[in-house]
XYZ file of C-alpha atoms in Angstrom:
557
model
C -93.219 11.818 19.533
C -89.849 10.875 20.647
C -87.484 13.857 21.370
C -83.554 13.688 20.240
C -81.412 13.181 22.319
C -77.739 11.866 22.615
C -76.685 8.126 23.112
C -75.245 6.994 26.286
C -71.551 7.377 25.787
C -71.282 3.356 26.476
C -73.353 2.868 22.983
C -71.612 5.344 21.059
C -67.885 3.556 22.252
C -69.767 -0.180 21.244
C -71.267 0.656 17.749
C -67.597 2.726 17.018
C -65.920 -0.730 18.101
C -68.015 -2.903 15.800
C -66.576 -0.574 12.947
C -63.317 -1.410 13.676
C -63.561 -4.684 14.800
C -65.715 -6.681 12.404
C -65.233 -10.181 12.300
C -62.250 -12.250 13.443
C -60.228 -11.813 10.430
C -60.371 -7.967 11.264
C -59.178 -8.923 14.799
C -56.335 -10.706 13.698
C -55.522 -7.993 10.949
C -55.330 -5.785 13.547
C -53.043 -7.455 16.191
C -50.475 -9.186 13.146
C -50.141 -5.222 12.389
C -49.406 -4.143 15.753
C -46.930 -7.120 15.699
C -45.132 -5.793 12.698
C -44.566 -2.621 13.742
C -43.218 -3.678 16.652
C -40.195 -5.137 14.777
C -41.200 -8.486 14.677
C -39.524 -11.561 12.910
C -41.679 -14.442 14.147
C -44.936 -14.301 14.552
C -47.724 -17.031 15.627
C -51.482 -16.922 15.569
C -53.568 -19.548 17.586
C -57.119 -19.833 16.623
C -60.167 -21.761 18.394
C -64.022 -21.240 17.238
C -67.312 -20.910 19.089
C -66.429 -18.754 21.221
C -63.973 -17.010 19.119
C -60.669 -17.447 21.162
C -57.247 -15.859 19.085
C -53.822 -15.170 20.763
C -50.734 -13.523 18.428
C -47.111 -14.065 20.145
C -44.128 -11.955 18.163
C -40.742 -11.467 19.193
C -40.996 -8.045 18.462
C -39.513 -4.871 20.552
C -42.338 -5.297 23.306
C -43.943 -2.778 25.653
C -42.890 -1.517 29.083
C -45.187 -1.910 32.045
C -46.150 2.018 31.236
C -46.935 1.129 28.115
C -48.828 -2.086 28.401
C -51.300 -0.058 31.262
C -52.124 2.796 28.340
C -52.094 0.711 25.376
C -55.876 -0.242 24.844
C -57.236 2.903 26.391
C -59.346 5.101 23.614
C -57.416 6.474 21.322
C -54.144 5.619 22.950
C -51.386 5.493 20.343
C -47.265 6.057 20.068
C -47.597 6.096 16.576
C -48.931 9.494 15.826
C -48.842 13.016 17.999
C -49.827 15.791 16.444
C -52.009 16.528 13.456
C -49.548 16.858 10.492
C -48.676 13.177 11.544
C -52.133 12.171 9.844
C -50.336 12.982 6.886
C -46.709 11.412 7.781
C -47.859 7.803 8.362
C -45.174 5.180 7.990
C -47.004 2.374 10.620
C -49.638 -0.107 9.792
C -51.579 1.024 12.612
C -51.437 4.462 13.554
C -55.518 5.249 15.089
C -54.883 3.327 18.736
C -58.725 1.825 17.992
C -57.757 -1.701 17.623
C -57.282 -2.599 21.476
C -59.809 -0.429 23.160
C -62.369 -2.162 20.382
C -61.082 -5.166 21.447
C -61.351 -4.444 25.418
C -65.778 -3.478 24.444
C -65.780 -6.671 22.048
C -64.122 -9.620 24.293
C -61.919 -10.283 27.407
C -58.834 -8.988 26.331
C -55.225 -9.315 28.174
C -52.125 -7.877 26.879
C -48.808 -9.773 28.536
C -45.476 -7.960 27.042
C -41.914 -8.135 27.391
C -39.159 -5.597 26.359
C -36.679 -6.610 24.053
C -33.545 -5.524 26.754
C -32.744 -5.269 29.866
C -35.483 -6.784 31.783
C -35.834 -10.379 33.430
C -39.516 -10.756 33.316
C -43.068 -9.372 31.365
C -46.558 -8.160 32.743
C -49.593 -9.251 31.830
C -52.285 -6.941 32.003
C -55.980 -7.754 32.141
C -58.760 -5.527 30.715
C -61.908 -4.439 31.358
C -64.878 -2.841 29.209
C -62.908 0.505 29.088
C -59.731 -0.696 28.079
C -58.505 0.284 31.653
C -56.174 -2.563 33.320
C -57.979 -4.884 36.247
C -55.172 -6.355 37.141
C -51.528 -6.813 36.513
C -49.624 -9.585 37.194
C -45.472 -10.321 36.348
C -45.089 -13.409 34.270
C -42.080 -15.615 32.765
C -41.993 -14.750 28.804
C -39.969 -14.288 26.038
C -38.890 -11.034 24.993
C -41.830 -9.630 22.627
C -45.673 -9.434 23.280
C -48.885 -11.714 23.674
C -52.579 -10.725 23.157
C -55.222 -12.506 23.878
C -58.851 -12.625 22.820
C -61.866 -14.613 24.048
C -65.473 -14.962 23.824
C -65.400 -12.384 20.565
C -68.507 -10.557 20.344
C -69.682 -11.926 23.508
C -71.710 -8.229 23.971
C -73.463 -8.554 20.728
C -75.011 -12.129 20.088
C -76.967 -10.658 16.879
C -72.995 -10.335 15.178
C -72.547 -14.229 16.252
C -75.718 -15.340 14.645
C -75.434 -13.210 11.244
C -71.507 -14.384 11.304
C -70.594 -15.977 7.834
C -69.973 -19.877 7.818
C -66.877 -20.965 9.765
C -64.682 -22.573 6.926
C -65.389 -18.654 5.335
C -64.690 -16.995 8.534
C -60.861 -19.122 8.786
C -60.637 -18.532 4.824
C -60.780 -14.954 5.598
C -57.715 -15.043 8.371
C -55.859 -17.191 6.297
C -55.951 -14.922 3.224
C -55.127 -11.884 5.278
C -51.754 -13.849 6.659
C -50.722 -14.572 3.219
C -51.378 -11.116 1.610
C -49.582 -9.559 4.460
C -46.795 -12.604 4.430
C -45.872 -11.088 0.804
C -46.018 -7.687 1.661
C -43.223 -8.463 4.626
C -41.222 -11.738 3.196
C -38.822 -11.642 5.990
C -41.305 -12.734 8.624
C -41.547 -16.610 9.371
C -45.289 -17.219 10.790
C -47.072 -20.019 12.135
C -50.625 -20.633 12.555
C -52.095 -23.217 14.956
C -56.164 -23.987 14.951
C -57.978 -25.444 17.283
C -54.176 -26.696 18.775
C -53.519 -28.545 16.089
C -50.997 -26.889 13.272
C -52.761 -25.027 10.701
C -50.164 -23.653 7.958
C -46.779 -22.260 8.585
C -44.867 -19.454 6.406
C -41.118 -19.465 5.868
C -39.251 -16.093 5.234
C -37.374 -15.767 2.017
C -35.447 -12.935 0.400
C -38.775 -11.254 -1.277
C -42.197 -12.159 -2.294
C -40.925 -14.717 -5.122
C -40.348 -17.295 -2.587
C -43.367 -16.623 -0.317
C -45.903 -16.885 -3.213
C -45.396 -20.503 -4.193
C -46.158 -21.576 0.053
C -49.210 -19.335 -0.129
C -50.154 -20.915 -3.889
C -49.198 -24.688 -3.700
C -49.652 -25.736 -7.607
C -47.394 -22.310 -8.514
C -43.397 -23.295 -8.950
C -40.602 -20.718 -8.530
C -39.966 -20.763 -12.345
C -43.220 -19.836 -12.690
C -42.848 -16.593 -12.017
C -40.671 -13.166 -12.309
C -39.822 -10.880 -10.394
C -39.049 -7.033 -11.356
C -38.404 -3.901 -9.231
C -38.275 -0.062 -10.318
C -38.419 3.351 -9.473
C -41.147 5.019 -10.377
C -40.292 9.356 -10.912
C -43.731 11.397 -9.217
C -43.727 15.277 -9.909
C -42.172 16.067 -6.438
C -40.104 12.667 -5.286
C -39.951 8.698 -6.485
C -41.696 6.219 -5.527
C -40.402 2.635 -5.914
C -42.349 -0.285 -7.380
C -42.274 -3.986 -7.172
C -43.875 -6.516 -9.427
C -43.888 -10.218 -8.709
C -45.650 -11.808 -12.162
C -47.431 -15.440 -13.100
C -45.801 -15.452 -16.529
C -49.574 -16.401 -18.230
C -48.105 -19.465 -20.247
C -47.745 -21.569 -17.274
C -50.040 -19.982 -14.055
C -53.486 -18.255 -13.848
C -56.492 -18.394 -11.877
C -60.392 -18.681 -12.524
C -61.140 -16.246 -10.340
C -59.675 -12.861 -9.585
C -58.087 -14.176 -5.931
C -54.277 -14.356 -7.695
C -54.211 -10.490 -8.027
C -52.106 -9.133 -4.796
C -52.265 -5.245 -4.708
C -50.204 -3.692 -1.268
C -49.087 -0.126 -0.509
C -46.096 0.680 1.951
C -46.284 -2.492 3.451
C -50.392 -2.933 3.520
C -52.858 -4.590 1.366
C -55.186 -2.319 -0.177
C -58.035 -2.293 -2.530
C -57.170 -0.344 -5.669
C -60.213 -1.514 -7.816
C -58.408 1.448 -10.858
C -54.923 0.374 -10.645
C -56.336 -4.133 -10.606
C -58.535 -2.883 -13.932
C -55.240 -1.688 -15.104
C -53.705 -4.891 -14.861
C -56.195 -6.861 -15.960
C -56.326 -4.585 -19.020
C -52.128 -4.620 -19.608
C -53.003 -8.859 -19.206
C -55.921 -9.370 -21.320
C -54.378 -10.628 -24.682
C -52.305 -13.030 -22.752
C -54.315 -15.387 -21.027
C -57.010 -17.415 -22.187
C -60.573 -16.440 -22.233
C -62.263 -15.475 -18.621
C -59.091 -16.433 -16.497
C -57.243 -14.501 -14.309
C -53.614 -13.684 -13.840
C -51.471 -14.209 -10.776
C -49.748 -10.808 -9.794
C -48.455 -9.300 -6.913
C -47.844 -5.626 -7.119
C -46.145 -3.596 -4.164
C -46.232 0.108 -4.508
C -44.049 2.391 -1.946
C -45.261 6.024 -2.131
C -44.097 8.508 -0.010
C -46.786 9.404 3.022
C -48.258 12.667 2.022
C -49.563 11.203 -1.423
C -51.933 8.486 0.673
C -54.949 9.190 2.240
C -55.688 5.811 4.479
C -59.124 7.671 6.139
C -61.431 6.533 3.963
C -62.396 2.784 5.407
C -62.046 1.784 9.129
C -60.119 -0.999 7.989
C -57.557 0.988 5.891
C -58.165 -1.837 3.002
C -59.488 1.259 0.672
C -57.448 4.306 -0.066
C -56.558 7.203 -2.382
C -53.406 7.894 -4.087
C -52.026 10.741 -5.784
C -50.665 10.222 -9.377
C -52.247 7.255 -10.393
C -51.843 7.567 -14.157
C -47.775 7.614 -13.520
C -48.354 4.566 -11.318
C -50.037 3.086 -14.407
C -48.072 3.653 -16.861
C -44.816 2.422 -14.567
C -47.342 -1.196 -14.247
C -47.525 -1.309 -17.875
C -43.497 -0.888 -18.342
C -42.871 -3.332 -15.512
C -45.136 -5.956 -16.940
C -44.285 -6.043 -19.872
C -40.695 -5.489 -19.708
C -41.036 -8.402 -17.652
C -42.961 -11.109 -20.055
C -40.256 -9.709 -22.865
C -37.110 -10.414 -20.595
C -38.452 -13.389 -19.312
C -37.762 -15.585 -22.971
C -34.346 -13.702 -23.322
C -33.048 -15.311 -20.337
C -34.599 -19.020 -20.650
C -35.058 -20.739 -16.934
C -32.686 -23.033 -16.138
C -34.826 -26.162 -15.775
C -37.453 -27.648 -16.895
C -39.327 -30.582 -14.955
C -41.087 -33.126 -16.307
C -43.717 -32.653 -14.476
C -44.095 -28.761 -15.701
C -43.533 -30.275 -19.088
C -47.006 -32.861 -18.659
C -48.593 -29.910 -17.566
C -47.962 -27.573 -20.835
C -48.143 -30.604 -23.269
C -52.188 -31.024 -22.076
C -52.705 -27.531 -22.245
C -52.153 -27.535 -26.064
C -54.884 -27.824 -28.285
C -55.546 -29.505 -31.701
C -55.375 -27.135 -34.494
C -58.128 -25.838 -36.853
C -57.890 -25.598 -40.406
C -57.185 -21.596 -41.713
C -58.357 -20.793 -44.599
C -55.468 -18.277 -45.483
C -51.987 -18.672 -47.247
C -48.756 -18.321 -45.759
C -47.611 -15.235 -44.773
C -44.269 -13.844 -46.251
C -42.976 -12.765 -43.072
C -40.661 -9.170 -42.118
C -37.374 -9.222 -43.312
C -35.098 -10.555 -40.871
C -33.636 -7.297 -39.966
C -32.817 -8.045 -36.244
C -31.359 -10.891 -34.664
C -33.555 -13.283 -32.436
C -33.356 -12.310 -28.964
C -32.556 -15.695 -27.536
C -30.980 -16.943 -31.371
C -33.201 -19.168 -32.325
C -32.160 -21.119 -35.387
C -34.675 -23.668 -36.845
C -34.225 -26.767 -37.779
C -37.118 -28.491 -38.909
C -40.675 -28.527 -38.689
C -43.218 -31.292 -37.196
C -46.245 -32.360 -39.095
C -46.679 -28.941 -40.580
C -47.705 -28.170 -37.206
C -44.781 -27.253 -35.027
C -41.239 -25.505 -35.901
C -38.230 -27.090 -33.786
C -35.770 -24.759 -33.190
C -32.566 -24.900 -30.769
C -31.182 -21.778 -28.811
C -28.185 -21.752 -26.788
C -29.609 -23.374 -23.599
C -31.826 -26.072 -25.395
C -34.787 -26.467 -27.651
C -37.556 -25.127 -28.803
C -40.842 -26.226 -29.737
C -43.628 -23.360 -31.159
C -46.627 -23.793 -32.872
C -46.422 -22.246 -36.218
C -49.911 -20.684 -35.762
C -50.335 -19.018 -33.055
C -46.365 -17.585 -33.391
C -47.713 -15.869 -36.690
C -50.980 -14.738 -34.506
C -48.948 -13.169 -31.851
C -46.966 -10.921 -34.454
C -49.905 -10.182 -36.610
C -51.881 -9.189 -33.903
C -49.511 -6.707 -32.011
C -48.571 -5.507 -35.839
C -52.412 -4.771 -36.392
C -52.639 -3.277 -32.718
C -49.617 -0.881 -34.101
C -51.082 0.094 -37.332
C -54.608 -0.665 -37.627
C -55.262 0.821 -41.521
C -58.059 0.452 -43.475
C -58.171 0.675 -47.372
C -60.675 0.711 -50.070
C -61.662 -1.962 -52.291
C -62.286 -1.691 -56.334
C -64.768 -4.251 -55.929
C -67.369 -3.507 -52.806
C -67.827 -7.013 -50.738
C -71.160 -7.923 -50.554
C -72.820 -9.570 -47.446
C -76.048 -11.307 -47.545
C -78.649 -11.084 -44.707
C -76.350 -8.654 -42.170
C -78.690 -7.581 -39.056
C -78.561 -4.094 -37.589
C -76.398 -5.040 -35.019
C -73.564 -6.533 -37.452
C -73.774 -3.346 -39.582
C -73.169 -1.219 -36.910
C -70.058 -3.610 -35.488
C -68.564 -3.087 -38.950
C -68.983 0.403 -38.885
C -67.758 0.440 -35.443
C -64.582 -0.679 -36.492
C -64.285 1.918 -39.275
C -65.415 0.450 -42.054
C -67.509 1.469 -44.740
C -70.652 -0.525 -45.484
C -74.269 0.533 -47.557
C -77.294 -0.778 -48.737
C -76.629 -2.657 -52.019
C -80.169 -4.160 -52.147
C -82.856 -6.285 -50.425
C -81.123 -8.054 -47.491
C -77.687 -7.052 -49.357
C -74.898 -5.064 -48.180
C -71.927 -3.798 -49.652
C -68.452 -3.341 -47.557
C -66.264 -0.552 -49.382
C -63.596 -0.673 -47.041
C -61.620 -3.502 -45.543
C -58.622 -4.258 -43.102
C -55.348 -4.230 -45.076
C -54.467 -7.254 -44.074
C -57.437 -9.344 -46.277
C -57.617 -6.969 -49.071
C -57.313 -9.096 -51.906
C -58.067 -12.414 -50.291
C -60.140 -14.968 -51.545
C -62.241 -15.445 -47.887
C -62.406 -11.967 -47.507
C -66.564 -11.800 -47.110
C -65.670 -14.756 -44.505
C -63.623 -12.983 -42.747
C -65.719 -9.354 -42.377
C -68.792 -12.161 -41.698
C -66.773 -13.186 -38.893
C -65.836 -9.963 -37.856
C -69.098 -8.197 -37.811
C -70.043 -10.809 -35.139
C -67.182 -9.392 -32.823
C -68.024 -7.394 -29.776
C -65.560 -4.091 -29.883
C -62.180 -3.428 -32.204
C -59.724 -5.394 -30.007
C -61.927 -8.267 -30.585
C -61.875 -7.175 -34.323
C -58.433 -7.470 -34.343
C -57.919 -10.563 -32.553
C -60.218 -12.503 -35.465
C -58.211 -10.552 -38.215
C -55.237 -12.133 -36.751
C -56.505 -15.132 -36.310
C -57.756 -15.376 -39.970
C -54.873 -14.167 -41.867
C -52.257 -15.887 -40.229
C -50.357 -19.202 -41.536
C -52.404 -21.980 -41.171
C -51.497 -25.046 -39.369
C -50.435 -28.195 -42.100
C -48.910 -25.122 -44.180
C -45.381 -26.942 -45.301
C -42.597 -24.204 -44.852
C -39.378 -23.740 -45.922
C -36.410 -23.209 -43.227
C -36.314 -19.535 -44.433
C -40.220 -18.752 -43.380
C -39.768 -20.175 -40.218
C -36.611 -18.252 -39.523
C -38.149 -15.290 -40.113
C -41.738 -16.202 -38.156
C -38.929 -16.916 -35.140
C -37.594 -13.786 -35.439
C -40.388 -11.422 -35.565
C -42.084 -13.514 -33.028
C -39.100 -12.957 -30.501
C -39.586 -9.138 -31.170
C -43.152 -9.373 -29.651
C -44.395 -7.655 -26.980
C -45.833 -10.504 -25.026
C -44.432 -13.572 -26.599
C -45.343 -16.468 -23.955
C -49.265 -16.551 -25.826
C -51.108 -16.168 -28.645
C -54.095 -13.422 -28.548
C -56.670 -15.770 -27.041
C -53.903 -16.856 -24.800
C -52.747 -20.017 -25.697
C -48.737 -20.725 -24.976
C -46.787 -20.478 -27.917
C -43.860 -22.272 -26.736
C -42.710 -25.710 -25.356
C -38.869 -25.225 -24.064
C -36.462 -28.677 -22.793
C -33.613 -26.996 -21.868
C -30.009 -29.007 -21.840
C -30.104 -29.799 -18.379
C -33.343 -31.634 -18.899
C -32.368 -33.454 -21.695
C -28.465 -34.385 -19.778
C -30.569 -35.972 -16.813
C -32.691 -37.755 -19.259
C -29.768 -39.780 -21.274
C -28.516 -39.688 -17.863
C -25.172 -37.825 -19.448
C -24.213 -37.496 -15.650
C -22.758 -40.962 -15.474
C -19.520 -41.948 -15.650
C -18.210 -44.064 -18.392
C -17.419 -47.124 -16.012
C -20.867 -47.396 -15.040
C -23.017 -46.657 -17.985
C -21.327 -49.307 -19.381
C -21.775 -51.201 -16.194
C -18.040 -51.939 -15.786
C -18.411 -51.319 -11.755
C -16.656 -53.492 -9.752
C-alpha cells in the first residue's frame, strides 16, 4: 500500500501554475491587466501559434531594474501588503501569480522601461523559478514588454487536449474586446502571426468602442445611460450601454457584456436579470446586446472565488437589480422622446425586411384611453395606409407604426398592470380540453369544471374578452400557453385592433398617444418593431433640398 506523503515542492508550484495559467487567452488576460494597471494608453499584443509565442508592449509607467528582478518571483506583488488589502482591491491584478506561472509554463523575459528619468530599459530573462538568468540593458520606449514562448512546453498533455486554434484566437480576441469596453480610452492593436489582426480605437466611453468590436451594430443603434446607484452604507455608480431591440440583437447570448470596477465578470443572477427586464422586447429566442458596467466600492466584492477572477460575489444584488431595471428602461422610454438625428438608407432596408405581413384578428377595434396626456414626441396623425399602417409626423420627421402591434404594446403592459378576472353569466364551454390545458387555465386563475363528457365549462374570464364573440377562441388559445406572461401576451394579441380595421383620425390619435406612454415602445410583445422613423434630414438629402437654386435648375455656368 502506498504511504502519503507530500509532493515535491516543484509539482505543487506546476499544477498551482496550470490554475492560473490555462490556455493562451488566460495568458494574455493576465499580461493586458498588468498593462492597465500600469497606466497604460496603448497597448499591442503579437500572437504566433504552435508553439504558442505572445508578446504585450504598453506605454505604461514601467518598472525599475529592482522591480523587473522581483516581479515574477512567487507571490511577488506591489499591489497588495497586508491582509485588510484583500479586501481594499482597486487593481486588476493584485495575487503576483501571473508571472511566476508564466516563468514554470514557458520562457519568459520581462524588458521594462520607466516612464522618467532614465535613458535606457532592462530586459530580464527567467528561469523555472521566476528568478532572473540574466539581465541585459536594451534601447526601448518608455513602458514594458513581456514575452512568452513555447507555452506549455512542460506539459505536452495541455497542448494535445488544447481546443481548436480558430477557438483558441476567438478566445483572446473576445477577452480584448470585453476589456476594450470596460477601459474605452485605450487604443490597442493586435498583430497575428506578423500580419495585422484587428486594431481598437479609443473613444470617449463604451458607445463608440462597441460598434469596432460588433461590425453590423451602428452608433444610433444604441444608448447610452449612467447612474448612481444608493447601497445601505455608500453609492455605487452604474453604466448601461443598450442595443435598443428594434434595430440590434443577437442569436446567441455573446452580445451581453457584464464588467465590475474595470473587469469582466460572470454574474450568471444579475445577466438572468436582464434577460428577464428584455424579454417582451425582442423577438422569440434572440438575445439582446448590452453592456453593463457596475463600480462598487472594494469591500462589497469578493474576487477569491475563481483563479481567473471571471466569477465573483457582490453584496446587494437586489439594489443592483432594481437600479438595471430603472436604467433600462428609462433608457428604451427616452430613447423615442429624443428621435436620432439620422436615418440611413441603408438602416431603413434593414427595418423595412424585418416587417412582417399581417394576420387577420378576429376582434373589433378598440376604443382607446382618453387622450389625457400629450404624446411624448407629439405625434399628430395624418392618415392611415391600407388599413395597415398610421402615418404620423413629429417635429423632426415622420412616422410610420403598424396599427397592430401599437395597440398590442399598450394592451399588453395595461394587462401586465391590472391583470383582473371577472365572472361570466353564461359559463364558456370547451370541447375536448386535456389535463394539461385545464390546469394552464386554472393556472392563470381562472375558473373551469366539468360540464359533461369531454365538456368543460370556464366561469371566469380575462376582462378584456368578456363579452366577445371569439371568446371560447381565445381561452382555446390560451389554455395552450405555457405560464401567465405567455397568457397575457395571446390576450393582447387577440383583443387588439386588427390589421385592415379602417380608423378614423381620432382612434389613431389616441392609439399614438397611449402607445408613446408605454413602457418599452420600440416592440410589440413578441418583439416585433413598432415603428419606421425618416427623419427631415433624410428626406432634405433625398429631394436633394441642399442645392442651390442655380443648379437644381441647372443654370451653372
Amino acid at each position: 500500500m502506498t504511504r502519503i506523503q507530500p509532493l515535491p515542492l516543484e509539482v505543487v508550484q506546476l499544477m498551482a501554475a496550470g490554475e492560473v495559467i490555462d490556455s493562451p487567452a488566460s495568458v494574455v488576460r493576465e499580461l493586458v491587466e498588468n498593462a492597465l494597471d500600469a497606466g497604460a494608453a496603448r497597448i499591442t499584443l503579437e500572437v504566433r501559434s504552435q508553439p504558442w509565442h505572445i508578446q504585450v508592449t504598453d506605454n505604461g509607467h514601467g518598472l525599475a531594474l529592482e522591480d523587473l528582478r522581483q516581479a515574477a518571483t512567487s507571490h511577488s506583488t506591489s499591489k497588495l501588503s497586508v491582509k485588510a488589502d484583500l479586501w481594499n482591491i482597486h487593481s486588476l491584478g493584485f495575487r503576483g501569480e501571473a508571472l511566476h506561472s508564466l516563468s514554470r509554463l514557458s520562457h519568459l523575459t520581462l524588458c521594462s522601461r520607466p516612464q522618467p528619468g532614465t535613458e535606457s530599459g532592462f530586459c530580464v530573462t527567467c528561469d523555472r523559478t521566476g528568478r532572473p538568468s540574466s539581465v541585459t540593458p536594451v534601447a526601448m520606449a518608455p513602458g514594458t514588454r513581456i514575452t512568452v514562448e513555447d507555452l506549455f512546453y512542460p506539459m505536452p498533455a495541455r497542448q494535445q487536449a488544447a481546443p481548436s486554434l480558430p477557438q483558441q484566437l476567438r478566445a483572446i480576441q473576445q477577452g480584448i474586446y470585453h476589456l476594450a469596453l470596460c477601459h474605452p480610452h485605450v487604443t490597442w492593436q493586435a498583430i497575428l502571426d506578423d500580419r495585422p489582426w484587428f486594431t481598437l480605437w479609443p473613444g470617449q466611453s463604451a458607445l463608440h468602442l462597441l460598434p469596432q468590436v460588433m461590425r453590423r451594430i451602428q452608433v444610433t443603434d444604441l444608448r447610452e445611460t449612467q447612474q448612481t446607484v444608493t447601497l445601505p452604507d455608500t453609492t455605487g455608480h452604474l453604466y448601461l450601454l443598450l442595443g435598443l431591440p428594434d434595430r440590434c440583437h443577437r442569436r446567441r447570448p455573446d452580445g451581453i457584456f457584464v464588467a465590475l470596477n474595470g473587469r469582466p465578470v460572470t454574474l450568471p443572477e444579475l445577466t438572468e436579470r436582464i434577460l428577464i427586464t428584455l424579454r417582451r422586447s425582442l423577438p422569440r429566442d434572440r438575445y439582446p446586446v448590452v453592456f453593463v458596467h457596475l463600480q462598487a466600492t472594494p469591500q462589497h466584492i469578493d474576487w477569491h472565488r475563481s483563479p481567473d477572477k471571471s466569477r465573483v460575489y457582490l453584496q446587494h444584488l437586489d439594489t443592483w437589480f432594481e437600479a438595471i431595471d430603472t436604467a433600462i428602461n428609462t433608457t428604451l422610454k427616452e430613447s423615442y422622446y429624443s428621435p436620432p438625428s439620422g436615418v440611413e438608407q441603408q438602416h431603413l432596408t434593414q427595418l423595412l425586411r424585418l416587417a412582417e405581413p399581417g394576420g387577420h384578428y378576429l376582434t373589433d377595434p378598440a376604443d382607446g384611453d382618453e387622450d389625457a396626456h400629450a404624446s411624448p414626441l407629439m405625434l399628430k396623425a395624418l392618415a392611415q395606409v391600407h388599413n395597415r399602417y398610421i402615418l404620423a409626423e413629429h417635429p423632426a420627421g415622420l412616422c410610420l407604426i403598424e396599427q397592430h402591434i401599437a395597440h398590442e404594446r399598450v394592451l399588453y403592459e395595461e394587462l401586465c398592470d391590472r391583470w383582473e378576472v371577472m365572472p361570466v353569466s353564461t359559463p364558456v364551454v370547451l370541447p375536448k380540453l386535456s389535463e394539461a390545458q385545464v390546469e394552464q387555465l386554472q393556472r392563470i386563475g381562472l375558473t373551469v369544471d366539468p360540464f359533461g363528457p369531454d365538456l368543460w365549462a370556464v366561469r371566469t374570464v380575462p376582462a378584456p374578452l368578456l363579452d366577445r364573440e371569439d371568446c371560447a377562441d381565445a381561452l382555446q388559445e390560451l389554455s395552450l400557453g405555457g405560464d401567465l406572461d405567455s397568457a397575457l401576451v395571446a390576450t393582447a394579441c387577440r383583443t387588439a385592433i386588427r390589421n385592415g380595421t379602417l380608423l378614423s383620425l381620432e382612434v389613431m390619435q389616441r392609439l399614438l398617444n397611449a402607445w408613446q406612454r408605454t413602457r418599452k415602445p420600440q416592440t410589440c410583445p413578441h418583439g416585433r418593431p413598432i415603428c419606421l422613423t425618416l427623419n427631415e434630414s433624410s428626406l432634405a438629402r433625398y429631394f436633394r433640398r441642399s442645392w442651390v437654386i442655380g443648379k437644381s435648375h441647372g443654370l451653372e455656368p
